[in-house]
Coordinates of C-alpha atoms in Angstrom, one line a residue:
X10 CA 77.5 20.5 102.1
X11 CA 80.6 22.1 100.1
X12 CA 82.3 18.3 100.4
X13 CA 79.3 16.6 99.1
X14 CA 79.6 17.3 95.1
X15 CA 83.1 15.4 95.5
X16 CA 82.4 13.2 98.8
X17 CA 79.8 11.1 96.1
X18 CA 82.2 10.2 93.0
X19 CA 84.6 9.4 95.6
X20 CA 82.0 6.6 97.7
X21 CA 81.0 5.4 94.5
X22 CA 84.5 4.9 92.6
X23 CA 86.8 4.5 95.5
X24 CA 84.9 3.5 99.1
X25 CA 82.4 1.1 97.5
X26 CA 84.8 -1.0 95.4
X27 CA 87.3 -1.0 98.2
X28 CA 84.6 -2.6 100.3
X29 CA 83.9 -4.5 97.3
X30 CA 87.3 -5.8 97.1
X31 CA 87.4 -6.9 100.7
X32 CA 84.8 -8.9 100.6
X33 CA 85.8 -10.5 97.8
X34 CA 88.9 -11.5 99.6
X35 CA 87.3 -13.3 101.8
X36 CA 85.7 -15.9 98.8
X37 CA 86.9 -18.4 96.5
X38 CA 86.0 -16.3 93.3
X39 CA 86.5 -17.5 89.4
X40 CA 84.6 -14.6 88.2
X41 CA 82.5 -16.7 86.4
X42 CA 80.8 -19.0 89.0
X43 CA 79.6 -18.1 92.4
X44 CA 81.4 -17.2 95.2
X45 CA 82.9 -19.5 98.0
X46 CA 83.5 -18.8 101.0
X47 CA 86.9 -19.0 102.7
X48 CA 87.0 -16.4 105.5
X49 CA 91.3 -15.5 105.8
X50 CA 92.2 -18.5 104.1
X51 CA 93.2 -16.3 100.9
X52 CA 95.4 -14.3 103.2
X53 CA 96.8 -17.3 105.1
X54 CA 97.8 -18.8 101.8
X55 CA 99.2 -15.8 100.2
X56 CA 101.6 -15.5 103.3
X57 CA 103.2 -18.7 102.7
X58 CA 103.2 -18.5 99.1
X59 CA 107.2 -18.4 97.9
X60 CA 105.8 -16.8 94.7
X61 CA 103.8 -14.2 96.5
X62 CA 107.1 -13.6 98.7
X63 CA 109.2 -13.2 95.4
X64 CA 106.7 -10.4 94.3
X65 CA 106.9 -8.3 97.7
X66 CA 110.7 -8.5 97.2
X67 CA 110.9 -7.6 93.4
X68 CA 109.3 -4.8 94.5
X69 CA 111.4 -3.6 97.5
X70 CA 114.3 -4.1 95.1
X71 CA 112.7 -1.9 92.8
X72 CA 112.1 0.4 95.1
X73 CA 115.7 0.5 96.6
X74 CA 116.9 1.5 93.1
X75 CA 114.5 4.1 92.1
X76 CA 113.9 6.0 94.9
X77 CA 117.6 7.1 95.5
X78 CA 117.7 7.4 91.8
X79 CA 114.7 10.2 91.3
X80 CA 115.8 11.8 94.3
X81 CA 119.1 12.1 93.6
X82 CA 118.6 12.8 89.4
X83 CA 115.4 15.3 90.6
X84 CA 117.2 17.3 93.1
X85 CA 120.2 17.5 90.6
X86 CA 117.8 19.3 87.9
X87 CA 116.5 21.2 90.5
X88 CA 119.8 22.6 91.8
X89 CA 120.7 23.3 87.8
X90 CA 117.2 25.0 86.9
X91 CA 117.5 27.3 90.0
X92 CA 120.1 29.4 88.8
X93 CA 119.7 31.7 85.9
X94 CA 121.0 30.2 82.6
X95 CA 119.7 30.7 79.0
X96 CA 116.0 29.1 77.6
X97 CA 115.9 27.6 81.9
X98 CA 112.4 27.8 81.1
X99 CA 111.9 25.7 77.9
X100 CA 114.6 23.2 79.6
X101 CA 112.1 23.0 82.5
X102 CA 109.4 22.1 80.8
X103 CA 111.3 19.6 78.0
X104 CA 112.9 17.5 82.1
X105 CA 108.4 17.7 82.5
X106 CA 107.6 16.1 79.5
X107 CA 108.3 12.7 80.4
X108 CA 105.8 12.9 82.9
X109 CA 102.7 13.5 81.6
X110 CA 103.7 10.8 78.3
X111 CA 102.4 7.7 78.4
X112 CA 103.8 4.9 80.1
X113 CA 103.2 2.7 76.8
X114 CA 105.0 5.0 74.7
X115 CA 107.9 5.6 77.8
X116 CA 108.1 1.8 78.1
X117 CA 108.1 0.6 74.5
X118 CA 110.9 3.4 73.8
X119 CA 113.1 2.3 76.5
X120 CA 112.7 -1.0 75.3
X121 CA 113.4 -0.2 72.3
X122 CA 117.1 1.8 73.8
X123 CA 117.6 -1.2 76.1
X124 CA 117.5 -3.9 73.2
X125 CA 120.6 -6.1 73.3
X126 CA 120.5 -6.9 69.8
X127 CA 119.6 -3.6 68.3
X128 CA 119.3 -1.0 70.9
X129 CA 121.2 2.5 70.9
X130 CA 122.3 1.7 74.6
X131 CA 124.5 -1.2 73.8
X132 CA 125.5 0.3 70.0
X133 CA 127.1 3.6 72.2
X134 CA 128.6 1.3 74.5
X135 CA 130.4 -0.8 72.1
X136 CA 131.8 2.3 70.5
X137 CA 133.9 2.2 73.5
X138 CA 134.6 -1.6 73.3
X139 CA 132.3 -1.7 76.3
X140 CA 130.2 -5.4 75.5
X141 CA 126.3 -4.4 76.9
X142 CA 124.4 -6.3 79.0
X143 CA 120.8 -8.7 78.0
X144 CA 119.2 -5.9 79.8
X145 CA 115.3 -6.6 79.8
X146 CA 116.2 -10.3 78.4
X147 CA 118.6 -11.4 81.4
X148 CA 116.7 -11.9 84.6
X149 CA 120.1 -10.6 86.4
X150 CA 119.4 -6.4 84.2
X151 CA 115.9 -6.8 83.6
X152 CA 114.7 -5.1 86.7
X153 CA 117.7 -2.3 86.4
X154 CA 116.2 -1.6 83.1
X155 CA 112.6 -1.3 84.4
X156 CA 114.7 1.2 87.6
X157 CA 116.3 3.2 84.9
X158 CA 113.1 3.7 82.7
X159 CA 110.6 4.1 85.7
X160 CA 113.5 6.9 86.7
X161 CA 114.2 8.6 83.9
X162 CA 110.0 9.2 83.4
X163 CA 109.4 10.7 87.1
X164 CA 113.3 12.8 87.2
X165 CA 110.8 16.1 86.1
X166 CA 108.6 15.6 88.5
X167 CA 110.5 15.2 91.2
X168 CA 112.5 18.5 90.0
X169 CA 109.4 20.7 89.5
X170 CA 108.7 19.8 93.4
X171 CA 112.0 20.0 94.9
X172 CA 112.5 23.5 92.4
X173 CA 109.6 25.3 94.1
X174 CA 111.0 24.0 97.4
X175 CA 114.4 25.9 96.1
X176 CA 112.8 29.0 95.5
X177 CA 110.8 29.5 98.5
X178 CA 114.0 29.6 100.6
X179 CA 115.1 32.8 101.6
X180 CA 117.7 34.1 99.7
X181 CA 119.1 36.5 102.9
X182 CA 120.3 32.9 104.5
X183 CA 122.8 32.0 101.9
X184 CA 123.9 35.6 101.5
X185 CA 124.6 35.9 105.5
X186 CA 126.5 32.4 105.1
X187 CA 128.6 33.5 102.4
X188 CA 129.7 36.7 104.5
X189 CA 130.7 34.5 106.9
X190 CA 132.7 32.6 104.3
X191 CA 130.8 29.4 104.1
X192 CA 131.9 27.5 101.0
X193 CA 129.0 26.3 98.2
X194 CA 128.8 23.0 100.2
X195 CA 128.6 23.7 103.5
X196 CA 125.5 26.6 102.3
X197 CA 124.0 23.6 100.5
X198 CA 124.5 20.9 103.4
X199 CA 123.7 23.2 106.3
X200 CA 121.1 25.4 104.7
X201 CA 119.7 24.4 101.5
X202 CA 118.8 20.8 102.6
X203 CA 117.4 21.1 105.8
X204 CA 115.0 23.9 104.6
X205 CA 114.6 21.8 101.6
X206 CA 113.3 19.0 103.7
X207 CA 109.7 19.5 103.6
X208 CA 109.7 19.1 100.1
X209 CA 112.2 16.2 100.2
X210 CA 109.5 14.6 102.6
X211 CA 106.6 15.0 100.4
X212 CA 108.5 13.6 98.0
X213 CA 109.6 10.7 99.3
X214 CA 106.0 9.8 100.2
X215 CA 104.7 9.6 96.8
X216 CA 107.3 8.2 94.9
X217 CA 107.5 4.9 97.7
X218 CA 103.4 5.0 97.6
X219 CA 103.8 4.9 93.1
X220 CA 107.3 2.7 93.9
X221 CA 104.8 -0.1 95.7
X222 CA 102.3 -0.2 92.7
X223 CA 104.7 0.1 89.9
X224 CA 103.1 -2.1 87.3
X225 CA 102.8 -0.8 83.4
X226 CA 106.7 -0.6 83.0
X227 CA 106.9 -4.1 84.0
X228 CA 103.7 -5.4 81.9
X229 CA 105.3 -3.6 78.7
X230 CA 109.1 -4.3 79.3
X231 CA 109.2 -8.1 80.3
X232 CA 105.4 -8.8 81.5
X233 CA 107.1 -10.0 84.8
X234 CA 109.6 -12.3 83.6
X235 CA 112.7 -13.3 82.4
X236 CA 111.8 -16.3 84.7
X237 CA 109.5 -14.4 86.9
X238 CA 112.5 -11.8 87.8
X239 CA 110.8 -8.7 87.1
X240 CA 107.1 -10.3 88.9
X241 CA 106.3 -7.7 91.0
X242 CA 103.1 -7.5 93.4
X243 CA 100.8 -5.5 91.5
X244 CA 101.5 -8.1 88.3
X245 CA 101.2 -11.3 90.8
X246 CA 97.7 -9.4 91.7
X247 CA 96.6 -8.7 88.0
X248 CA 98.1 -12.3 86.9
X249 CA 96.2 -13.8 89.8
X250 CA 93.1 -12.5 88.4
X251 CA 92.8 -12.9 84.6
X252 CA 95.3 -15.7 84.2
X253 CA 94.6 -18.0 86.9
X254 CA 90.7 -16.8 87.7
X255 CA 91.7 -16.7 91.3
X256 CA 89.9 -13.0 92.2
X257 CA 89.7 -14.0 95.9
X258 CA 93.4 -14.2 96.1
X259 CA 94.1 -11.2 93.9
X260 CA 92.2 -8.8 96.2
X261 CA 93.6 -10.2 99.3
X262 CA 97.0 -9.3 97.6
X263 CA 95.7 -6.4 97.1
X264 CA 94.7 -5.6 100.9
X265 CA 98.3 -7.2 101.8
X266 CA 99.8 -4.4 99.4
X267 CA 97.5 -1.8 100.9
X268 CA 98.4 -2.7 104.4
X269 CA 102.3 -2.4 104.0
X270 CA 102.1 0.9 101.9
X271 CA 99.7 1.9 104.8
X272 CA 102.3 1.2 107.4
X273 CA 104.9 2.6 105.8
X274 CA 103.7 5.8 104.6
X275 CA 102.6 5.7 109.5
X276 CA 106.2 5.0 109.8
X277 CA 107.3 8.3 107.8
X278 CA 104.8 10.4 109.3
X279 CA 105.7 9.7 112.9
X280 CA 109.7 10.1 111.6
X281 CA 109.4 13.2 110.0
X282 CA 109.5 15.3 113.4
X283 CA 113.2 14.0 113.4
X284 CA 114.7 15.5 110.0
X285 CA 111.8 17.7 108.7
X286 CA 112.3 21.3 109.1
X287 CA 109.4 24.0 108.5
X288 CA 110.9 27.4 108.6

C-alpha cells in the first residue's frame, strides 16, 4: 500500500506507453492513417538496414570517447576537491553547474566555442600557429565535438559521485600505508581505487545507460549530420518518426536500443563480483 501513491504515475507514464510502444512495433503506422499489421517485419528490416547499422555504431563510438573521458576528467576533480584548498566548496558547486544547465544552452555554447570560422577554440589555437579543425562541420571532428561537449556537461557529476566515494574511505588505511612507506601512487592504486570501486561501478552504469540515448547534443550541434556522421540511434528513431512517418519502425528501434542497453547494463552486473570491492 506504501508503493501504490508512486506504483500509479509510474503504470500510467512508463508501463503503459512501453506496452504502447511495443505494440506499435509490430504495425505499419503513419500516425495519421490506421495501423497495419506487420508482426517482426519492422525488426527484420531494421536489422539489415546499413543506415540503422551506422546509427548503433555512431553511438558505440560515442560512447568509446565519452565514457573514458568523464571518468577520467570526474575522478580527476574528485581527487583535487578531496583535499583541503581554499573556496573547495564554491569550486564544487561552479564543476556542478554544468549539470543541472540545459542541454540547449550547453549545446548552442559549445557550438558556439567549436565554430571554425569564429569560435574561441580555433582563435586560441591559432595564437599558437596551431590551424583548428571544421569541428561540428567536418564529418571526420563532428562527433569529437559532440564527445567533448557531452563531457564537459556530466565531468561534475561524475565528481560529486566519485567525491562521496572518496570520503567514505577510511582515512586509518592510507595512514597505515604511508608508515609503511607506500608512495602517493601505490596508496592510490592499491587502496583508493579498489575501495573506490563501488562508486566507479555505479558510475559506469549510468553514464553507458545516458551514453546509449545521447540525443539533444547531437539534435542542436549537427542534427545528425555532416553527411549522416553524427546520426546516432535515438536521432535515427526520432527521424524515423516525424520525418519519414514510419512510427512502427521507430519503436521497434526503440525496443532494439532497449534490448542492448538491457544486455549490457546484465553483462556489468554479473562482472562486477570480479573488480567491485565493498569494504
Amino acid at each position: 500500500m506504501f508503493l501504490l501513491p508512486s506504483l500509479v504515475p509510474l503504470t500510467l507514464y512508463t508501463l503503459i506507453p512501453m506496452a504502447g510502444s511495443f505494440w506499435t512495433s509490430l504495425h505499419e503506422w503513419d500516425l495519421i492513417t490506421d495501423m497495419r499489421w506487420v508482426g517482426l517485419g519492422n525488426y527484420a528490416e531494421l536489422v539489415g538496414d546499413p543506415d540503422t547499422q551506422a546509427a548503433f555504431l555512431h553511438t558505440l563510438y560515442f560512447i568509446a570517447g565519452y565514457l573514458p573521458l568523464v571518468y577520467v576528467g570526474g575522478l580527476g576533480l574528485a581527487v583535487l576537491l578531496n583535499r583541503a584548498m581554499p573556496a573547495r566548496g564554491l569550486l564544487r558547486g561552479v564543476y556542478f553547474l554544468p549539470v543541472i544547465t540545459s542541454w540547449v544552452v550547453v549545446a548552442l555554447m559549445w557550438k558556439w566555442l567549436l565554430n571554425p570560422a569564429s569560435g574561441i577554440v580555433n582563435w586560441a589555437l591559432g595564437l599558437v600557429g596551431v590551424s583548428g579543425p571544421g569541428w561540428w562541420t567536418d564529418p571526420d571532428w563532428a562527433m569529437p565535438s559532440i564527445i567533448l561537449a557531452s563531457a564537459w556537461k556530466d565531468l561534475g557529476f561524475v565528481m560529486i559521485i566519485l567525491l562521496a566515494g572518496l570520503q567514505a574511505i577510511p582515512r586509518e588505511y592510507q595512514e597505515a600505508a604511508m608508515v609503511d612507506g607506500a608512495t602517493a601512487w601505490r596508496r592510490f592504486r592499491h587502496i583508493t581505487l579498489p575501495l573506490l570501486s563501488p562508486s566507479t561501478f555505479f558510475v559506469v552504469v549510468i553514464s553507458l545507460i545516458n551514453g546509449f540515448q545521447v540525443f539533444d547534443q547531437v539534435q542542436i550541434m549537427t542534427g545528425g549530420g555532416p553527411g549522416g556522421a553524427t546520426q546516432v540511434v535515438v536521432s535515427q528513431i526520432y527521424d524515423l518518426t516525424f520525418r519519414y512517418g514510419r512510427a512502427g519502425a521507430a519503436s521497434a528501434l526503440s525496443w532494439l536500443l532497449f534490448a542492448l542497453v538491457l544486455l549490457v547494463t546484465i553483462v556489468q552486473i554479473r562482472g562486477q563480483k570480479r573488480w567491485v570491492t565493498y569494504g
